[in-house]
Amino acid sequence: MGHEFEVRKEIELAATPEEVWQAIATGPGIDSWFMGRSEVEPRRGGSTRLTVGGATEEATVTSWEPPGRFAYRTGQGQDGAFMAFEWLVEGRDRGSTVLRMVHEGFLEGDWESEYEAMKSGWDMYLHTLAAYLTHFPGRTGTPVSALRIGAAEPERAWAVLTGALGLTATATVGERASIAPEGFAPVEGVLDYADPFSCLGVRTGQGLYRFVHSGPRRGNAVFLAHHVYSFPGESGDAGELEGAWQGWLERLFPAETQGL
């Protein structure tokens, strides 16, 4: 049975309202901190498109009031499912901005699990937005993703990922970490986000790297949601870097040990 839901989040950002608007209401801006690739038609009644894993979800812009309010809503499926988003941008003193977000809709199936995943996911992505605006202002990020379904149970996946990144088992924010996909020179960074058994975040001088576990109810998948602002070494090929991270993930969680 389906259920209506609502997620509300608020965050203060070290950026002007115009900078925040660029990050939340343009395709290149959204690509710099959120999942997949986005397109935005900048007008009320225009379209937004989010492409993740080859699937594209479209929505209609219901409010376009730069730089203060941006809202959009998907169509409603036969089962009643839909998603609607509203972003409110409010400038504060000394160039900071408060961003408020409302995500509402209707979920089918195991909606409670999906709802909890949404809440924690938004915490991670809004933290990534803040890090982007603080450490990489004015730059455009390239999203780099990889996925391993059925990788391992949360505790096992956490141990494997922390070990691969050179972190302690407790993975405390501020620890040094090493990013080293095969074929690219290792890059040193710092752990900037940690949600035990769920998400690790590493910030380097080149990008923001996110390592996420889906949870047992969603297939014990491990997926990578990175944002790169300059490419390591001499390569400038996003596809090559994405392939390197996919290989890295598959070596960490080989088929014969998945789910152990």
XYZ file of N, CA and C in Angstrom:
780
model
N 0.838 -1.194 0.000
C 0.000 0.000 0.000
C 0.873 1.243 0.000
N 0.516 2.251 -0.794
C 1.308 3.454 -0.902
C 1.106 4.406 0.261
N 1.960 5.418 0.307
C 1.902 6.364 1.410
C 2.470 7.700 0.970
N 1.822 8.798 1.391
C 2.368 10.116 1.141
C 3.538 10.376 2.088
N 4.498 11.198 1.640
C 5.648 11.501 2.486
C 6.071 12.947 2.275
N 6.850 13.437 3.226
C 7.433 14.771 3.114
C 8.760 14.795 3.849
N 9.787 15.320 3.195
C 11.107 15.509 3.797
C 11.409 16.998 3.759
N 11.747 17.570 4.915
C 12.123 18.979 4.995
C 13.558 19.082 5.504
N 14.366 19.889 4.847
C 15.747 20.088 5.257
C 16.090 21.572 5.174
N 17.015 21.995 6.025
C 17.486 23.378 6.010
C 18.985 23.378 6.263
N 19.714 24.227 5.543
C 21.158 24.288 5.694
C 21.631 25.704 5.438
N 22.605 26.158 6.222
C 23.218 27.471 5.987
C 24.482 27.261 5.163
N 24.652 28.057 4.123
C 25.737 27.871 3.163
C 26.611 29.121 3.094
N 27.899 28.913 2.957
C 28.852 30.019 2.854
C 28.940 30.473 1.404
N 27.843 31.048 0.919
C 27.756 31.485 -0.469
C 26.640 32.508 -0.581
N 26.654 33.288 -1.653
C 25.594 34.266 -1.872
C 24.364 33.570 -2.426
N 23.186 34.196 -2.343
C 21.992 33.600 -2.939
C 22.166 33.292 -4.426
N 22.871 34.151 -5.150
C 23.091 33.921 -6.577
C 23.948 32.684 -6.815
N 24.945 32.476 -5.978
C 25.792 31.288 -6.111
C 25.002 30.019 -5.781
N 24.170 30.103 -4.756
C 23.339 28.949 -4.396
C 22.346 28.653 -5.519
N 21.735 29.682 -6.076
C 20.790 29.489 -7.180
C 21.460 28.783 -8.359
N 22.656 29.207 -8.689
C 23.394 28.580 -9.790
C 23.594 27.092 -9.519
N 23.817 26.747 -8.243
C 24.083 25.357 -7.883
C 22.836 24.484 -7.859
N 21.666 25.072 -7.561
C 20.463 24.248 -7.410
C 19.506 24.327 -8.585
N 19.694 25.325 -9.485
C 18.676 25.566 -10.510
C 19.241 25.593 -11.924
N 20.459 25.084 -12.122
C 21.024 24.942 -13.466
C 21.589 23.533 -13.613
N 21.599 23.015 -14.831
C 22.118 21.668 -15.045
C 23.554 21.496 -14.586
N 24.500 22.351 -15.042
C 25.892 22.200 -14.597
C 26.056 22.363 -13.095
N 25.266 23.258 -12.493
C 25.361 23.436 -11.048
C 24.917 22.201 -10.291
N 23.789 21.621 -10.687
C 23.284 20.415 -10.018
C 24.252 19.248 -10.225
N 24.814 19.134 -11.427
C 25.777 18.068 -11.705
C 26.983 18.138 -10.772
N 27.257 19.314 -10.229
C 28.454 19.523 -9.420
C 28.337 18.998 -7.995
N 27.117 18.537 -7.591
C 26.991 18.020 -6.221
C 25.937 16.923 -6.072
N 25.020 16.771 -7.043
C 23.940 15.797 -6.918
C 24.189 14.607 -7.834
N 23.385 13.577 -7.693
C 23.541 12.355 -8.475
C 23.201 12.574 -9.948
N 23.780 11.754 -10.820
C 23.411 11.735 -12.234
C 23.729 13.017 -12.969
N 22.994 13.224 -14.064
C 23.164 14.436 -14.882
C 21.816 15.115 -15.032
N 21.823 16.425 -14.891
C 20.578 17.188 -14.874
C 20.523 18.222 -15.987
N 19.305 18.502 -16.421
C 19.025 19.594 -17.351
C 17.855 20.386 -16.791
N 17.907 21.699 -16.930
C 16.844 22.566 -16.431
C 16.493 23.589 -17.504
N 15.227 23.649 -17.851
C 14.733 24.688 -18.747
C 14.277 25.855 -17.866
N 14.969 27.005 -17.925
C 14.811 28.049 -16.911
C 13.583 28.933 -17.076
N 12.431 28.358 -16.806
C 11.193 29.144 -16.848
C 10.081 28.329 -16.198
N 9.071 29.017 -15.713
C 7.882 28.336 -15.217
C 7.218 27.596 -16.375
N 6.879 26.342 -16.186
C 6.322 25.517 -17.248
C 7.373 24.789 -18.048
N 8.645 25.092 -17.796
C 9.734 24.390 -18.470
C 9.921 22.990 -17.904
N 10.897 22.282 -18.429
C 11.143 20.901 -18.018
C 12.463 20.774 -17.265
N 12.515 19.816 -16.361
C 13.772 19.365 -15.775
C 13.939 17.895 -16.130
N 15.191 17.475 -16.266
C 15.486 16.073 -16.567
C 16.644 15.615 -15.697
N 16.466 14.476 -15.072
C 17.520 13.858 -14.273
C 17.773 12.471 -14.838
N 19.003 12.228 -15.293
C 19.374 10.936 -15.865
C 20.342 10.221 -14.934
N 19.934 9.042 -14.470
C 20.750 8.220 -13.580
C 20.738 6.797 -14.114
N 21.914 6.241 -14.371
C 21.999 4.862 -14.837
C 21.257 4.600 -16.133
N 21.199 5.575 -17.016
C 20.537 5.397 -18.305
C 19.053 5.671 -18.305
N 18.449 5.877 -17.119
C 17.020 6.186 -17.009
C 16.841 7.674 -16.742
N 15.887 8.288 -17.438
C 15.649 9.722 -17.295
C 14.274 9.982 -16.693
N 14.248 10.823 -15.664
C 12.991 11.238 -15.041
C 12.767 12.710 -15.368
N 11.590 13.018 -15.883
C 11.261 14.394 -16.253
C 10.279 14.989 -15.248
N 10.358 16.305 -15.102
C 9.442 17.037 -14.229
C 9.133 18.380 -14.866
N 8.111 19.041 -14.361
C 7.705 20.355 -14.863
C 8.016 21.416 -13.825
N 8.627 22.501 -14.256
C 8.944 23.610 -13.354
C 7.640 24.308 -12.962
N 7.350 24.326 -11.670
C 6.110 24.938 -11.180
C 6.343 26.318 -10.587
N 7.602 26.644 -10.262
C 7.939 27.985 -9.788
C 9.357 28.322 -10.224
N 9.523 29.518 -10.800
C 10.842 29.978 -11.243
C 10.951 31.461 -10.869
N 11.555 31.719 -9.699
C 11.673 33.072 -9.167
C 13.108 33.305 -8.704
N 14.054 33.437 -9.641
C 15.457 33.591 -9.244
C 15.695 34.902 -8.487
N 16.577 34.864 -7.444
C 17.257 33.676 -6.929
C 16.589 33.122 -5.675
N 15.248 33.271 -5.566
C 14.609 32.937 -4.302
C 13.832 31.647 -4.221
N 13.174 31.240 -5.332
C 12.312 30.050 -5.227
C 12.339 29.272 -6.537
N 12.555 27.951 -6.407
C 12.594 27.042 -7.551
C 11.834 25.794 -7.141
N 10.835 25.392 -7.951
C 10.047 24.200 -7.621
C 9.717 23.445 -8.897
N 9.596 22.123 -8.772
C 9.237 21.293 -9.920
C 8.564 20.017 -9.430
N 7.808 19.393 -10.325
C 7.007 18.219 -9.952
C 6.945 17.251 -11.118
N 7.097 15.963 -10.812
C 6.972 14.940 -11.842
C 5.489 14.697 -12.130
N 5.217 13.990 -13.211
C 3.852 13.552 -13.475
C 3.454 12.476 -12.484
N 2.188 12.157 -12.455
C 1.671 11.156 -11.519
C 1.441 9.851 -12.241
N 2.017 8.772 -11.701
C 1.866 7.462 -12.307
C 0.493 6.871 -12.045
N 0.212 5.747 -12.687
C -1.078 5.082 -12.499
C -1.285 4.632 -11.063
N -0.194 4.385 -10.358
C -0.289 3.980 -8.954
C -0.363 5.177 -8.010
N -0.375 6.387 -8.578
C -0.445 7.594 -7.755
C 0.894 8.167 -7.359
N 1.993 7.484 -7.702
C 3.326 7.931 -7.290
C 3.735 9.208 -8.031
N 4.351 10.124 -7.296
C 4.905 11.347 -7.876
C 5.956 11.891 -6.926
N 6.756 12.850 -7.421
C 7.735 13.548 -6.611
C 7.613 15.040 -6.879
N 7.719 15.845 -5.833
C 7.694 17.300 -5.972
C 8.789 17.890 -5.087
N 9.443 18.919 -5.592
C 10.562 19.540 -4.888
C 10.370 21.055 -4.862
N 10.721 21.664 -3.733
C 10.709 23.113 -3.621
C 11.990 23.558 -2.921
N 12.658 24.554 -3.506
C 13.880 25.122 -2.938
C 13.628 26.594 -2.637
N 13.913 27.016 -1.409
C 13.759 28.402 -0.990
C 15.119 28.932 -0.564
N 15.530 30.045 -1.162
C 16.859 30.614 -0.952
C 16.704 31.960 -0.252
N 17.358 32.105 0.902
C 17.248 33.348 1.672
C 18.637 33.848 2.050
N 18.986 35.056 1.577
C 20.278 35.631 1.906
C 20.375 36.049 3.359
N 21.574 35.916 3.929
C 21.844 36.333 5.300
C 23.018 37.317 5.298
N 23.394 37.775 6.476
C 24.501 38.711 6.592
C 25.822 38.057 6.205
N 26.771 38.916 5.801
C 28.135 38.503 5.498
C 28.206 37.466 4.383
N 27.279 37.540 3.427
C 27.366 36.709 2.232
C 26.926 35.280 2.393
N 26.335 34.911 3.520
C 25.855 33.534 3.686
C 24.403 33.429 3.243
N 23.930 32.213 3.088
C 22.578 31.954 2.579
C 21.979 30.766 3.309
N 20.698 30.856 3.628
C 19.963 29.708 4.164
C 19.168 29.089 3.015
N 19.341 27.797 2.853
C 18.610 27.052 1.833
C 17.634 26.098 2.510
N 16.374 26.199 2.135
C 15.357 25.286 2.657
C 14.828 24.431 1.510
N 14.640 23.157 1.791
C 14.170 22.223 0.777
C 12.976 21.443 1.294
N 11.976 21.263 0.443
C 10.846 20.388 0.750
C 10.744 19.368 -0.382
N 10.798 18.097 -0.032
C 10.655 17.001 -0.991
C 9.446 16.200 -0.546
N 8.417 16.175 -1.375
C 7.213 15.445 -1.013
C 6.753 14.583 -2.179
N 5.855 13.654 -1.888
C 5.346 12.798 -2.943
C 4.576 11.624 -2.392
N 4.553 10.571 -3.180
C 3.785 9.371 -2.850
C 4.640 8.169 -3.219
N 4.853 7.261 -2.269
C 5.685 6.084 -2.471
C 4.849 4.816 -2.381
N 5.193 3.850 -3.232
C 4.567 2.530 -3.192
C 5.503 1.543 -2.499
N 5.001 0.345 -2.236
C 5.828 -0.739 -1.717
C 6.335 -0.466 -0.314
N 7.627 -0.768 -0.089
C 8.256 -0.617 1.217
C 8.586 0.856 1.434
N 7.553 1.679 1.594
C 7.739 3.125 1.616
C 8.530 3.590 2.834
N 8.425 2.894 3.973
C 9.144 3.331 5.169
C 10.654 3.241 4.962
N 11.094 2.138 4.354
C 12.512 1.979 4.066
C 12.985 3.037 3.067
N 12.177 3.276 2.043
C 12.519 4.288 1.051
C 12.584 5.676 1.685
N 11.668 5.953 2.578
C 11.620 7.255 3.238
C 12.871 7.489 4.086
N 13.274 6.486 4.860
C 14.473 6.622 5.684
C 15.708 6.803 4.808
N 15.761 6.075 3.686
C 16.894 6.218 2.773
C 16.933 7.621 2.168
N 15.768 8.173 1.850
C 15.712 9.535 1.311
C 16.259 10.542 2.315
N 15.838 10.431 3.571
C 16.275 11.393 4.576
C 17.792 11.374 4.745
N 18.375 10.181 4.870
C 19.821 10.089 5.036
C 20.548 10.490 3.750
N 19.940 10.164 2.605
C 20.541 10.559 1.334
C 20.601 12.065 1.181
N 19.529 12.754 1.567
C 19.547 14.213 1.485
C 20.570 14.815 2.429
N 20.768 14.231 3.594
C 21.814 14.719 4.495
C 23.170 14.681 3.802
N 23.454 13.572 3.123
C 24.737 13.443 2.430
C 24.857 14.439 1.288
N 23.807 14.545 0.469
C 23.909 15.418 -0.694
C 23.948 16.896 -0.312
N 23.231 17.296 0.722
C 23.298 18.690 1.147
C 24.650 19.009 1.761
N 25.237 18.039 2.452
C 26.612 18.218 2.935
C 27.556 18.383 1.745
N 27.337 17.597 0.699
C 28.161 17.703 -0.503
C 27.982 19.067 -1.169
N 26.753 19.574 -1.208
C 26.504 20.905 -1.749
C 27.290 21.955 -0.972
N 27.251 21.869 0.360
C 27.983 22.828 1.186
C 29.483 22.750 0.930
N 30.002 21.535 0.814
C 31.432 21.362 0.551
C 31.808 21.909 -0.820
N 30.944 21.680 -1.800
C 31.179 22.202 -3.151
C 31.267 23.727 -3.138
N 30.287 24.389 -2.516
C 30.260 25.852 -2.509
C 31.399 26.445 -1.676
N 31.860 25.701 -0.676
C 32.944 26.185 0.181
C 34.317 25.968 -0.446
N 34.540 24.781 -1.012
C 35.890 24.410 -1.450
C 36.112 24.490 -2.958
N 35.027 24.489 -3.738
C 35.172 24.519 -5.204
C 34.247 25.567 -5.833
N 34.174 26.764 -5.253
C 33.233 27.767 -5.777
C 33.584 28.175 -7.213
N 32.538 28.331 -8.018
C 32.747 28.789 -9.389
C 33.215 27.723 -10.353
N 33.423 26.507 -9.877
C 33.879 25.428 -10.746
C 32.726 24.476 -11.049
N 32.818 23.794 -12.164
C 31.784 22.827 -12.551
C 32.322 21.423 -12.340
N 31.574 20.608 -11.627
C 31.997 19.245 -11.356
C 31.455 18.256 -12.370
N 32.198 17.192 -12.572
C 31.767 16.086 -13.419
C 31.352 14.917 -12.529
N 30.089 14.468 -12.610
C 29.679 13.314 -11.801
C 30.310 12.034 -12.317
N 30.824 11.227 -11.406
C 31.451 9.944 -11.726
C 30.800 8.895 -10.835
N 30.205 7.871 -11.430
C 29.472 6.891 -10.634
C 29.904 5.468 -10.970
N 29.639 4.568 -10.029
C 29.877 3.135 -10.223
C 28.959 2.396 -9.262
N 28.651 1.139 -9.581
C 27.682 0.383 -8.790
C 28.083 -1.081 -8.717
N 27.960 -1.656 -7.511
C 28.154 -3.094 -7.319
C 26.975 -3.612 -6.516
N 26.046 -4.290 -7.172
C 24.873 -4.837 -6.502
C 25.269 -6.095 -5.732
N 24.706 -6.269 -4.542
C 25.004 -7.452 -3.746
C 26.444 -7.518 -3.298
N 27.041 -6.374 -2.987
C 28.463 -6.342 -2.635
C 28.747 -7.060 -1.328
N 28.085 -6.637 -0.252
C 28.300 -7.227 1.068
C 27.320 -6.602 2.044
N 27.127 -7.273 3.190
C 26.324 -6.702 4.267
C 26.979 -5.402 4.744
N 26.214 -4.496 5.371
C 26.755 -3.184 5.729
C 28.060 -3.207 6.521
N 28.155 -4.056 7.562
C 29.360 -4.076 8.394
C 30.577 -4.515 7.593
N 30.396 -5.541 6.758
C 31.496 -6.035 5.939
C 31.905 -4.995 4.893
N 30.932 -4.387 4.256
C 31.236 -3.374 3.243
C 31.978 -2.197 3.866
N 31.558 -1.791 5.071
C 32.217 -0.683 5.765
C 33.682 -1.011 6.030
N 33.942 -2.236 6.499
C 35.316 -2.640 6.790
C 36.167 -2.647 5.529
N 35.605 -3.146 4.431
C 36.353 -3.202 3.170
C 36.652 -1.792 2.662
N 35.661 -0.914 2.691
C 35.843 0.443 2.166
C 36.814 1.261 3.012
N 36.673 1.194 4.338
C 37.599 1.951 5.180
C 39.025 1.459 4.994
N 39.193 0.142 4.870
C 40.531 -0.394 4.639
C 41.111 0.063 3.318
N 40.294 0.061 2.267
C 40.763 0.459 0.940
C 41.144 1.925 0.879
N 40.524 2.749 1.718
C 40.808 4.184 1.730
C 41.862 4.568 2.770
N 42.410 3.579 3.458
C 43.450 3.851 4.444
C 42.935 4.470 5.720
N 41.657 4.230 6.043
C 41.037 4.793 7.237
C 41.022 3.776 8.375
N 40.860 4.267 9.600
C 40.669 3.357 10.722
C 39.248 2.800 10.677
N 38.995 1.763 11.448
C 37.668 1.144 11.464
C 36.598 2.108 11.965
N 36.993 3.059 12.836
C 36.017 4.019 13.355
C 35.731 5.129 12.353
N 36.622 5.358 11.402
C 36.433 6.334 10.325
C 35.918 7.668 10.854
N 36.790 8.399 11.533
C 36.429 9.672 12.136
C 36.669 10.823 11.169
N 35.693 11.736 11.058
C 35.849 12.897 10.183
C 37.140 13.632 10.531
N 37.907 13.967 9.527
C 39.193 14.633 9.709
C 40.370 13.711 9.464
N 40.134 12.387 9.430
C 41.212 11.444 9.136
C 41.700 11.612 7.704
N 42.971 11.313 7.505
C 43.535 11.332 6.163
C 43.112 10.073 5.416
N 42.884 10.216 4.113
C 42.465 9.093 3.271
C 43.223 9.156 1.959
N 43.302 8.014 1.277
C 43.996 7.937 -0.002
C 43.046 7.411 -1.067
N 42.911 8.164 -2.171
C 42.061 7.799 -3.299
C 42.961 7.262 -4.391
N 42.749 6.009 -4.817
C 43.688 5.413 -5.771
C 43.019 4.412 -6.703
N 42.180 4.862 -7.657
C 41.673 3.928 -8.676
C 42.806 3.525 -9.611
N 42.783 2.283 -10.107
C 43.863 1.774 -10.946
C 44.022 2.624 -12.204
N 45.282 2.937 -12.535
C 45.571 3.727 -13.727
C 45.715 5.205 -13.449
N 45.442 5.622 -12.213
C 45.563 7.024 -11.836
C 46.464 7.140 -10.616
N 47.202 8.230 -10.540
C 48.089 8.444 -9.405
C 47.264 8.610 -8.128
N 47.726 8.038 -7.010
C 47.006 8.195 -5.749
C 46.859 9.674 -5.384
N 45.723 10.012 -4.793
C 45.444 11.373 -4.361
C 45.107 11.342 -2.880
N 45.743 12.199 -2.110
C 45.475 12.252 -0.679
C 44.314 13.201 -0.396
N 43.513 12.833 0.600
C 42.384 13.667 0.972
C 42.066 13.534 2.436
N 40.898 14.053 2.813
C 40.462 14.013 4.200
C 39.028 13.496 4.251
N 38.738 12.677 5.269
C 37.368 12.196 5.453
C 36.511 13.374 5.907
N 35.513 13.737 5.099
C 34.685 14.897 5.439
C 33.238 14.525 5.753
N 32.892 13.240 5.636
C 31.537 12.807 5.964
C 31.567 11.339 6.344
N 30.899 11.000 7.445
C 30.861 9.600 7.882
C 29.532 9.295 8.547
N 28.780 8.393 7.947
C 27.541 7.861 8.502
C 27.758 6.355 8.600
N 28.126 5.837 9.793
C 28.586 4.455 9.917
C 27.709 3.422 9.218
N 28.366 2.560 8.453
C 27.766 1.450 7.697
C 26.873 1.930 6.552
N 26.862 3.234 6.301
C 26.002 3.776 5.258
C 26.761 4.612 4.234
N 27.560 5.570 4.675
C 28.203 6.476 3.725
C 29.533 6.989 4.255
N 30.515 7.031 3.363
C 31.803 7.670 3.614
C 31.994 8.768 2.582
N 32.526 9.920 3.008
C 32.815 10.993 2.078
C 34.245 11.464 2.231
N 34.963 11.585 1.120
C 36.346 12.045 1.134
C 36.473 13.271 0.240
N 37.136 14.308 0.763
C 37.405 15.510 -0.019
C 38.891 15.602 -0.328
N 39.211 15.816 -1.598
C 40.584 16.047 -2.020
C 40.655 17.419 -2.682
N 41.829 17.778 -3.167
C 41.964 19.035 -3.879
C 41.339 18.987 -5.253
N 40.935 17.789 -5.698
C 40.369 17.615 -7.031
C 38.876 17.334 -7.029
N 38.348 16.835 -5.910
C 36.946 16.468 -5.957
C 36.378 16.014 -4.627
N 35.094 15.658 -4.681
C 34.346 15.124 -3.545
C 33.940 13.705 -3.896
N 34.336 12.741 -3.073
C 34.155 11.323 -3.363
C 33.212 10.723 -2.326
N 32.147 10.054 -2.795
C 31.141 9.497 -1.903
C 30.986 7.997 -2.145
N 31.063 7.215 -1.045
C 30.988 5.759 -1.069
C 29.779 5.367 -0.222
N 28.752 4.796 -0.850
C 27.456 4.636 -0.199
C 27.006 3.172 -0.225
N 26.442 2.714 0.898
C 25.843 1.381 0.969
C 24.329 1.528 0.965
N 23.644 0.743 0.161
C 22.192 0.889 -0.008
C 21.386 0.339 1.152
N 21.988 -0.570 1.936
C 21.252 -1.256 2.991
C 20.733 -2.603 2.519
N 20.472 -3.534 3.462
C 20.031 -4.886 3.098
C 18.728 -4.922 2.311
N 17.791 -4.027 2.634
C 16.502 -4.053 1.947
C 16.596 -3.599 0.495
N 17.703 -2.991 0.135
C 17.862 -2.496 -1.232
C 19.039 -3.183 -1.929
N 19.253 -4.455 -1.564
C 20.185 -5.287 -2.309
C 21.625 -5.264 -1.871
N 21.928 -4.666 -0.702
C 23.320 -4.601 -0.237
C 24.254 -4.095 -1.330
N 23.813 -3.103 -2.053
C 24.628 -2.526 -3.121
C 25.585 -1.485 -2.540
N 26.740 -1.375 -3.158
C 27.663 -0.272 -2.885
C 27.727 0.567 -4.148
N 27.485 1.855 -4.009
C 27.602 2.712 -5.180
C 28.459 3.923 -4.861
N 29.104 4.412 -5.896
C 29.998 5.555 -5.782
C 29.340 6.752 -6.452
N 29.336 7.875 -5.763
C 28.729 9.097 -6.287
C 29.741 10.228 -6.130
N 30.720 10.251 -7.027
C 31.814 11.214 -6.945
C 31.512 12.457 -7.778
N 32.188 13.553 -7.430
C 32.143 14.777 -8.227
C 33.573 15.286 -8.362
N 34.056 15.311 -9.584
C 35.448 15.650 -9.858
C 35.503 17.012 -10.531
N 36.352 17.896 -9.997
C 36.456 19.258 -10.514
C 37.724 19.469 -11.326
N 38.679 18.575 -11.196
C 39.839 18.524 -12.084
C 40.313 17.090 -12.082
N 40.766 16.616 -13.232
C 41.090 15.205 -13.370
C 42.512 14.914 -12.913
N 42.708 13.803 -12.159
C 44.050 13.450 -11.698
C 44.938 13.042 -12.858
N 46.239 13.301 -12.696
C 47.189 12.921 -13.748
C 46.971 13.724 -15.008
N 47.163 13.096 -16.151
C 47.036 13.785 -17.425
C 45.701 13.521 -18.096
N 44.904 12.636 -17.539
C 43.643 12.279 -18.178
C 42.583 13.338 -17.935
N 41.792 13.617 -18.958
C 40.644 14.496 -18.818
C 39.389 13.786 -19.269
N 39.433 12.466 -19.281
C 38.350 11.654 -19.812
C 37.482 11.143 -18.669
N 36.243 11.663 -18.563
C 35.353 11.238 -17.484
C 35.007 9.758 -17.599
N 34.814 9.273 -18.838
C 34.490 7.869 -19.028
C 35.608 6.961 -18.562
N 36.840 7.359 -18.821
C 37.990 6.565 -18.385
C 38.060 6.512 -16.864
N 37.817 7.649 -16.217
C 37.851 7.690 -14.761
C 36.711 6.864 -14.170
N 35.526 6.936 -14.767
C 34.391 6.149 -14.284
C 34.679 4.654 -14.421
N 35.290 4.254 -15.543
C 35.654 2.856 -15.727
C 36.665 2.390 -14.694
N 37.615 3.268 -14.343
C 38.616 2.919 -13.340
C 37.971 2.706 -11.977
N 36.998 3.545 -11.643
C 36.319 3.375 -10.352
C 35.420 2.141 -10.346
N 34.809 1.817 -11.480
C 34.001 0.601 -11.545
C 34.894 -0.624 -11.338
N 36.062 -0.614 -11.960
C 37.009 -1.710 -11.764
C 37.479 -1.798 -10.319
N 37.732 -0.660 -9.701
C 38.143 -0.615 -8.294
C 37.083 -1.263 -7.406
N 35.827 -0.939 -7.668
C 34.719 -1.475 -6.878
C 34.572 -2.981 -7.081
N 34.729 -3.438 -8.302
C 34.586 -4.869 -8.587
C 35.731 -5.681 -7.996
N 36.919 -5.102 -7.909
C 38.027 -5.803 -7.266
C 37.832 -5.880 -5.750
N 37.239 -4.851 -5.153
C 36.983 -4.883 -3.723
C 35.911 -5.891 -3.361
N 34.918 -6.027 -4.246
C 33.794 -6.927 -3.987
C 33.645 -7.891 -5.172
N 34.568 -8.858 -5.295
C 34.492 -9.800 -6.421
C 33.245 -10.658 -6.335
N 32.821 -11.167 -7.489
C 31.557 -11.897 -7.578
C 31.487 -13.079 -6.627
N 32.600 -13.763 -6.452
C 32.546 -14.982 -5.636
C 32.414 -14.680 -4.163
N 32.635 -13.412 -3.730
C 32.518 -13.101 -2.315
C 31.365 -12.163 -2.017
N 30.597 -11.800 -3.010
C 29.490 -10.885 -2.772
C 28.491 -11.491 -1.801
N 28.027 -10.632 -0.902
C 27.022 -11.059 0.067
C 27.596 -11.749 1.289
N 28.926 -11.985 1.320
C 29.524 -12.656 2.481
C 29.749 -11.659 3.620
